[in-house]
XYZ file of C-alpha atoms in Angstrom:
563
model
C 90.055 113.618 82.857
C 92.460 110.900 83.966
C 95.959 110.566 82.541
C 96.825 107.197 81.026
C 100.455 106.087 80.981
C 101.479 102.778 79.432
C 104.719 101.032 80.392
C 107.405 100.883 77.660
C 107.113 97.718 75.571
C 109.681 94.974 75.876
C 112.005 94.685 72.897
C 112.648 91.675 70.663
C 115.903 90.908 72.447
C 114.050 90.279 75.709
C 111.398 88.178 73.923
C 114.070 86.073 72.266
C 115.860 85.580 75.592
C 112.713 84.022 77.128
C 110.791 82.432 74.213
C 108.955 80.046 76.545
C 107.288 82.852 78.554
C 103.957 84.334 77.430
C 104.853 87.817 76.025
C 102.229 89.494 78.241
C 103.648 87.803 81.351
C 107.159 88.710 80.215
C 106.051 92.349 79.900
C 104.727 92.296 83.488
C 107.998 90.819 84.753
C 109.993 93.437 82.839
C 107.815 96.219 84.303
C 108.914 95.001 87.756
C 112.588 95.217 86.815
C 113.018 91.435 86.538
C 115.365 90.770 83.635
C 117.323 87.606 84.515
C 116.181 84.028 85.059
C 117.351 84.199 88.694
C 115.312 87.372 89.375
C 112.250 85.892 87.681
C 112.506 82.609 89.603
C 112.940 84.409 92.944
C 109.864 86.527 92.230
C 107.554 83.810 90.921
C 108.736 81.087 93.314
C 109.311 82.618 96.784
C 111.102 80.150 99.057
C 111.128 80.735 102.818
C 114.287 78.719 103.380
C 116.191 80.583 100.639
C 114.803 84.144 100.596
C 114.792 85.114 104.282
C 118.122 86.760 105.141
C 120.201 85.883 108.219
C 119.106 88.188 111.077
C 122.675 88.319 112.387
C 123.683 90.389 109.339
C 122.473 93.325 111.456
C 125.593 94.655 113.142
C 124.148 94.892 116.649
C 121.817 91.889 116.571
C 124.131 89.675 118.636
C 124.437 92.393 121.268
C 120.625 92.698 121.425
C 120.125 88.932 121.709
C 122.755 88.572 124.458
C 121.203 91.400 126.496
C 117.684 89.987 126.209
C 118.777 86.527 127.372
C 120.702 88.154 130.224
C 117.501 89.970 131.246
C 115.486 86.742 131.037
C 117.986 84.765 133.102
C 118.250 87.516 135.739
C 114.440 87.954 135.933
C 114.792 91.619 134.965
C 111.748 93.648 133.915
C 111.462 94.036 130.128
C 109.069 96.510 128.523
C 108.048 96.438 124.838
C 107.294 99.967 123.638
C 105.274 99.908 120.413
C 103.294 102.199 118.154
C 99.551 102.758 117.856
C 99.067 101.664 114.215
C 98.520 98.135 112.839
C 102.245 97.674 112.170
C 103.156 98.801 115.702
C 100.478 96.658 117.347
C 101.504 93.610 115.294
C 105.168 94.239 116.195
C 104.339 94.487 119.886
C 102.284 91.315 119.793
C 104.856 89.092 118.048
C 107.658 90.229 120.374
C 105.462 89.733 123.445
C 104.488 86.210 122.356
C 108.066 85.026 121.909
C 109.491 86.735 125.004
C 106.666 85.281 127.097
C 107.488 81.807 125.699
C 111.139 82.347 126.592
C 110.150 83.043 130.196
C 110.699 86.818 130.296
C 109.122 89.171 132.848
C 107.403 91.206 130.179
C 104.950 94.067 129.841
C 103.862 96.299 126.958
C 103.255 99.990 126.407
C 101.492 101.692 123.496
C 101.293 105.510 123.610
C 98.085 107.501 123.237
C 98.137 109.048 119.751
C 96.498 112.339 120.782
C 97.951 112.856 124.267
C 101.472 111.449 123.805
C 102.068 111.271 120.073
C 104.424 109.008 118.168
C 107.510 107.366 119.627
C 109.082 107.351 123.077
C 108.077 110.245 125.318
C 109.711 111.636 128.442
C 106.746 111.299 130.800
C 106.445 107.614 129.947
C 110.201 107.119 130.488
C 109.970 108.743 133.949
C 107.140 106.353 134.751
C 109.245 103.367 133.652
C 112.121 104.522 135.879
C 109.725 104.623 138.860
C 108.482 101.120 137.995
C 112.109 99.908 137.910
C 111.999 98.687 134.317
C 115.454 97.343 133.346
C 115.216 97.045 129.564
C 113.051 98.731 126.922
C 112.646 97.128 123.489
C 111.035 99.469 120.988
C 109.229 98.303 117.885
C 108.174 100.434 114.921
C 109.565 103.501 116.692
C 112.544 104.839 118.666
C 115.046 105.775 115.975
C 114.238 109.493 116.321
C 114.191 109.512 120.138
C 117.773 110.423 121.120
C 116.701 112.659 124.052
C 114.258 110.095 125.433
C 116.855 107.311 125.267
C 119.331 109.601 127.096
C 116.700 110.087 129.796
C 116.224 106.310 130.061
C 119.991 105.811 130.289
C 120.218 108.321 133.149
C 117.419 106.440 134.909
C 119.274 103.143 134.661
C 117.195 101.685 131.801
C 118.892 100.230 128.735
C 117.167 100.388 125.349
C 117.142 98.142 122.283
C 115.599 99.865 119.273
C 113.894 97.945 116.476
C 112.552 100.350 113.867
C 112.211 100.803 110.107
C 112.004 104.585 109.832
C 114.720 106.684 108.198
C 117.961 107.451 110.010
C 117.894 110.849 111.785
C 120.821 113.251 112.095
C 121.458 112.112 115.677
C 121.194 108.423 116.548
C 119.998 107.477 120.046
C 122.679 106.115 122.402
C 120.857 102.814 122.710
C 122.414 99.505 123.708
C 121.605 98.198 120.227
C 119.773 99.503 117.157
C 118.216 97.138 114.594
C 117.131 99.169 111.562
C 117.802 98.306 107.885
C 117.886 102.014 106.953
C 121.035 102.801 108.933
C 123.907 103.778 106.628
C 126.250 101.416 108.484
C 124.071 98.339 107.856
C 124.641 95.792 105.095
C 121.277 94.049 105.425
C 120.181 93.134 101.860
C 116.628 94.556 102.049
C 115.786 98.019 103.398
C 111.999 98.004 103.147
C 110.993 95.749 106.029
C 107.965 96.931 108.003
C 108.289 97.589 111.726
C 106.904 94.097 112.318
C 109.455 92.749 109.829
C 112.317 94.210 111.871
C 110.796 92.889 115.112
C 110.523 89.498 113.413
C 114.253 89.548 112.604
C 114.947 89.961 116.332
C 112.604 87.041 117.025
C 114.427 84.875 114.465
C 117.758 85.756 116.078
C 116.441 84.900 119.556
C 115.173 81.534 118.300
C 118.407 80.758 116.416
C 120.578 81.574 119.425
C 122.307 78.703 121.193
C 120.775 80.122 124.383
C 117.242 79.298 123.177
C 115.822 76.252 124.968
C 112.469 76.053 123.152
C 111.788 72.722 121.463
C 109.298 74.088 118.910
C 111.507 76.860 117.473
C 110.378 76.487 113.853
C 106.685 76.352 114.722
C 107.040 79.277 117.152
C 108.518 81.352 114.343
C 106.158 80.395 111.523
C 102.889 80.692 113.463
C 103.670 84.416 113.875
C 103.795 85.024 110.120
C 100.076 85.904 109.977
C 100.765 89.040 112.027
C 103.989 89.746 110.120
C 102.010 89.761 106.862
C 99.180 91.804 108.364
C 101.478 94.519 109.716
C 103.552 94.662 106.515
C 100.551 94.969 104.181
C 98.639 97.379 106.437
C 101.713 99.648 106.541
C 101.797 99.677 102.694
C 105.356 98.372 102.492
C 106.580 97.180 99.062
C 105.679 93.524 98.519
C 109.003 92.704 96.910
C 111.957 90.491 97.857
C 111.894 89.491 101.549
C 108.553 91.213 102.200
C 107.025 89.245 99.321
C 108.194 85.948 100.808
C 107.107 86.884 104.350
C 103.658 87.869 103.081
C 103.267 84.886 100.739
C 103.826 82.499 103.647
C 102.078 84.830 106.102
C 98.865 84.646 104.055
C 99.018 80.835 104.222
C 99.253 81.081 108.025
C 96.526 83.747 108.196
C 94.103 81.440 106.416
C 94.524 78.863 109.199
C 95.423 81.247 112.031
C 95.436 80.006 115.607
C 95.017 83.535 116.971
C 91.518 83.596 118.448
C 91.280 87.396 118.431
C 92.245 87.536 114.778
C 89.749 84.755 113.973
C 86.988 86.722 115.702
C 87.944 89.907 113.819
C 87.868 88.052 110.486
C 84.382 86.786 111.354
C 83.122 90.233 112.434
C 84.541 91.719 109.216
C 82.272 89.393 107.226
C 85.215 87.779 105.431
C 84.802 84.286 104.008
C 86.858 82.064 101.748
C 90.566 82.505 101.086
C 91.938 85.755 102.512
C 94.297 87.865 100.388
C 96.190 91.164 100.557
C 93.075 93.140 99.620
C 91.244 91.743 102.661
C 94.104 92.889 104.888
C 94.443 96.285 103.256
C 90.738 97.165 103.194
C 89.182 95.165 106.052
C 91.566 93.786 108.683
C 94.252 96.496 108.585
C 91.823 99.403 109.075
C 90.162 97.564 111.953
C 93.474 96.934 113.737
C 94.311 100.602 113.133
C 91.031 102.073 114.306
C 91.495 101.787 118.075
C 94.732 103.784 117.840
C 92.946 106.398 115.715
C 89.858 107.191 117.807
C 90.232 105.211 121.060
C 93.434 103.545 122.323
C 95.645 101.010 120.544
C 95.648 98.841 123.675
C 92.218 97.587 122.535
C 93.753 96.111 119.369
C 96.605 94.532 121.322
C 94.143 93.080 123.858
C 92.219 91.561 120.945
C 95.307 89.760 119.628
C 96.039 88.437 123.119
C 92.430 87.439 123.853
C 90.752 84.040 123.829
C 87.181 82.720 123.856
C 84.322 85.089 124.694
C 86.700 87.976 125.357
C 88.032 87.712 121.787
C 84.511 87.950 120.337
C 83.592 90.826 122.643
C 86.685 92.829 121.705
C 86.226 92.062 117.984
C 82.671 93.443 118.227
C 83.966 96.568 119.969
C 86.629 97.147 117.317
C 84.129 96.560 114.517
C 81.841 99.176 116.070
C 84.771 101.609 116.359
C 85.514 101.048 112.681
C 81.943 101.894 111.714
C 82.177 105.039 113.846
C 85.461 105.976 112.157
C 83.983 105.447 108.679
C 81.033 107.729 109.491
C 83.347 110.339 111.023
C 85.600 110.413 107.955
C 82.645 110.517 105.577
C 80.986 113.442 107.397
C 84.175 115.486 107.759
C 85.216 114.839 104.175
C 81.822 116.013 102.923
C 82.434 119.295 104.796
C 85.978 119.573 103.411
C 84.827 118.963 99.823
C 82.254 121.731 100.224
C 85.022 124.110 101.373
C 87.517 123.089 98.675
C 85.012 123.057 95.796
C 84.863 120.937 92.647
C 87.936 122.326 90.859
C 90.417 123.971 93.236
C 92.937 126.290 91.604
C 95.724 125.715 94.122
C 98.310 122.997 93.437
C 98.514 122.179 97.154
C 95.528 121.809 99.503
C 95.835 122.815 103.169
C 92.691 122.497 105.262
C 92.072 123.285 108.938
C 89.351 121.193 110.681
C 89.191 122.074 114.354
C 86.952 119.158 115.405
C 88.823 116.402 113.612
C 90.507 113.728 115.781
C 94.262 113.529 115.147
C 93.929 109.856 114.253
C 91.929 110.461 111.074
C 93.891 113.428 109.653
C 95.936 111.112 107.416
C 92.773 109.424 106.115
C 91.253 112.796 105.247
C 94.383 114.043 103.479
C 94.593 110.752 101.548
C 90.986 111.186 100.383
C 91.816 114.722 99.239
C 94.740 113.370 97.188
C 92.534 110.673 95.653
C 89.769 113.127 94.771
C 91.811 116.101 93.589
C 95.120 114.524 92.437
C 97.306 117.000 94.346
C 99.184 116.940 97.668
C 97.113 117.771 100.725
C 97.482 118.509 104.435
C 94.700 118.438 107.029
C 95.312 120.152 110.386
C 93.435 120.172 113.667
C 93.703 121.595 117.192
C 94.033 118.966 119.941
C 92.564 119.083 123.446
C 96.004 120.199 124.683
C 95.960 123.058 122.167
C 98.594 121.553 119.824
C 98.184 122.264 116.113
C 98.780 118.858 114.536
C 98.721 118.094 110.818
C 99.040 115.087 108.540
C 99.706 115.166 104.813
C 99.816 112.895 101.778
C 101.351 113.555 98.381
C 101.363 112.648 94.707
C 104.175 110.826 92.920
C 106.007 113.882 91.555
C 106.089 115.924 94.796
C 108.407 115.129 97.729
C 106.287 116.193 100.702
C 108.995 115.558 103.300
C 111.540 117.680 101.391
C 108.967 120.455 100.938
C 108.109 120.539 104.637
C 111.816 120.521 105.500
C 112.026 123.944 103.824
C 109.594 125.305 106.416
C 110.820 123.488 109.524
C 111.104 126.798 111.435
C 107.304 126.831 111.590
C 107.162 123.456 113.396
C 107.861 122.175 116.881
C 108.390 118.777 115.262
C 107.808 116.994 111.983
C 108.636 113.703 110.315
C 107.713 111.370 107.510
C 108.896 110.504 104.030
C 108.338 111.438 100.390
C 104.681 110.408 100.213
C 103.414 111.096 103.732
C 104.377 113.397 106.586
C 103.098 114.947 109.778
C 103.997 118.019 111.801
C 102.981 120.246 114.698
C 102.704 123.971 113.974
C 104.256 126.267 116.632
C 101.649 129.048 116.471
C 98.237 129.306 114.836
C 99.136 132.900 113.862
C 101.617 131.373 111.362
C 99.010 129.220 109.630
C 98.064 131.575 106.766
C 101.678 132.538 106.075
C 102.817 128.897 106.061
C 99.874 127.953 103.855
C 100.670 130.671 101.312
C 104.376 129.778 101.138
C 103.607 126.066 100.757
C 101.141 126.789 97.949
C 103.735 128.951 96.161
C 106.331 126.178 96.376
C 103.860 123.659 94.958
C 102.951 126.021 92.095
C 106.612 126.076 91.057
C 107.234 122.332 91.353
C 103.971 120.707 90.170
C 103.026 120.881 86.483
C 99.390 121.095 85.398
C 99.532 117.624 83.814
C 100.499 116.168 87.204
C 97.187 117.356 88.642
C 95.302 114.689 86.693
C 94.964 111.267 88.269
C 97.441 108.851 86.661
C 96.466 105.368 85.568
C 99.495 103.166 84.946
C 98.792 100.559 82.274
C 101.105 97.551 82.212
C 100.337 96.123 78.762
C 98.043 96.444 75.764
C 96.199 93.214 74.980
C 93.860 91.820 72.329
C 90.549 90.116 73.087
C 91.872 86.567 72.368
C 94.615 87.167 74.980
C 92.018 87.421 77.747
C 91.535 83.831 78.848
C 91.922 81.439 81.768
C 95.568 80.767 80.877
C 96.412 84.440 81.431
C 94.436 84.480 84.688
C 96.361 81.429 85.942
C 99.643 83.191 85.119
C 98.519 86.277 87.062
C 97.989 84.146 90.172
C 101.750 83.557 90.224
C 102.253 87.324 90.729
C 100.353 87.277 94.034
C 100.499 88.589 96.692
C 99.625 91.927 95.110
C 100.189 95.174 96.969
C 102.391 98.235 97.131
C 105.311 97.805 94.710
C 103.552 94.906 92.986
C 100.121 96.227 92.049
C 97.538 94.089 90.315
C 98.216 94.786 86.624
C 95.957 96.999 84.522
C 95.519 96.160 80.845
C 94.415 98.188 77.819
C 91.984 97.161 75.072
C 92.033 99.617 72.157
C 89.372 100.409 69.543
C 86.815 97.761 70.490
C 83.151 98.054 69.503
C 80.681 98.936 72.276
C 77.579 96.826 71.565
C 75.480 97.740 74.587
C 75.437 99.541 77.957
C 73.413 97.865 80.711
C 72.416 99.556 83.972
C 73.097 97.340 87.013
C 72.943 97.632 90.798
C 70.134 98.693 93.111
C 71.014 102.387 92.926
C 71.626 102.310 89.161
C 75.147 103.680 89.507
C 76.979 100.744 87.920
C 77.208 99.816 84.232
C 77.946 96.649 82.291
C 79.649 97.270 78.949
C 78.889 94.648 76.302
C 81.796 94.576 73.828
C 82.255 93.283 70.293
C 82.797 89.587 71.065
C 79.750 89.502 73.356
C 81.738 89.542 76.602
C 80.681 91.867 79.398
C 82.848 94.218 81.442
C 81.665 95.525 84.825
C 82.154 99.256 85.472
C 81.375 100.233 89.066
C 80.110 103.710 90.047
C 80.229 104.822 86.430
C 76.874 106.538 85.838
C 78.696 109.838 85.159
C 81.760 108.312 83.466
C 79.770 106.594 80.698
C 77.736 109.718 79.857
C 80.080 110.428 76.920
C 79.838 106.886 75.504
C 77.121 105.545 73.220
C 76.280 102.196 71.654
C 78.253 101.679 68.447
C 81.262 103.703 69.606
C 84.808 102.450 69.255
C 86.239 102.657 72.772
C 89.522 102.240 74.641
C 89.182 100.465 77.994
C 91.582 100.083 80.935
C 90.626 97.041 82.994
C 91.702 94.590 85.664
C 91.339 90.846 85.113
C 89.981 88.638 87.862
C 87.509 85.909 88.748
C 83.840 86.362 89.626
C 82.364 83.734 91.942
C 78.583 83.421 92.086
C 76.390 80.534 93.235
C 79.331 78.152 93.156
C 80.240 79.115 89.583
C 83.419 80.839 88.440
C 83.818 83.123 85.442
C 86.487 85.492 84.182
C 85.712 89.090 85.121
C 86.989 92.238 83.454
C 86.605 95.162 85.863
C 86.750 98.521 84.080
C 88.976 101.172 85.669
C 88.448 103.814 82.968
C 87.011 104.047 79.454
C 86.883 106.633 76.689
C 85.992 106.956 73.018
C 88.851 105.987 70.706
C 90.603 108.857 68.958
């Protein structure tokens, strides 16, 4: 049974302070920590010219810009070193586009997820030394690569790091580091994606007096589609600067000039106005898939492609995505059989020898979604490495927990909600598993093992109208940190239950005022409900479009008989 939690109600003082704002809208603003007129205006009315901070606030930005222009003027070889996920590929692409426009001698490098792993690696650095690369610019990686940067320094290569991951104990001795998480930085927003940090470097390059481009503003803004895509795909909070970047990025995405991206949108079957959900569920996974089960270079090639090549690569990536979906589905079916319906352990650790490294995170995420507890899935690579990826629930800091067992690992990294590691020896697996389960037993309460549904406000039937829907549009773009709000209707009469859908798994609940609520995949969930019951319903408000007609749609998230 799911656990419902409703946000604390706003008090009369807040209502009196903003009498002109619909109380439901005011509640949603309050839930997001917006309590002053300035905060509310900045949230509801993002302004690119006002909200995007000066890139030169970063302490070493000027040094990075000067070195890049020096390299361009001296015809030195510059290499962009990215990451294999959608954020890393987007970062690599936007930097490549601008540096190419500026006349740089430029090439790119994305590591192989399974053979090389995340971040800079020593074999690649040795190769760059042989190729006489002069300057490496990292994006979405590099902050944890002190040894690799030392190796590059000894080989005569300077490094500029752009990254958004947490500051390690030892910082690399790079020429310049651009990262909002560094303790020394005063940049006003920490939660930029990797592509967001790369974009700050681009802004600085374009603002520099050394920039000779005539179309600076256009060059910057036509990259916002990829900035939004990378930010949303990496599940960064859509607040403050990210919110503004993504709001404008979605406008650019809907008229993108990128032929590869256009082809991918077409192959994904997307039509009409694209939003964050389309990125999160369709475009993001497709840009990610090559790095998961093939090579991320395919995604980068797509973004750089034109004409027939763009369509060919989009078809290839779409096929890879279908393969990935089938792979995850088959492996997860096996895992569910092993774990059972109601596992007793508070922490799930599963070993799947045949699983590609690139889908371990997807499998652990599905375990969390199905069983409402932290989970780790591990596999053995072709090289014999024991790699694992984990995801967590809100109350359990996975990174801190793994830090307690770091002696078991050759390396590990991550943050509170997601982490990965490599186990030193398979002989340690059972012992590590047992100790991790014991720690979770102590820290996770039984109530936390029920899926939480966070309800933003209780509403009455007359509240649900087009005026409210229009107000909700002002909260877009929705995403991590600004979820689409869920509402609660209490003690309403259930007049009828209709079976819908070809497989009969969906239900339409007819409620007391004759309106209908759609409840997807609910054949089991409605078993305890009967016509005439008083029910409580958690739902999401939206718009249904059918045959050119629009109607308000209430999509049920959960329902139960009223107490």
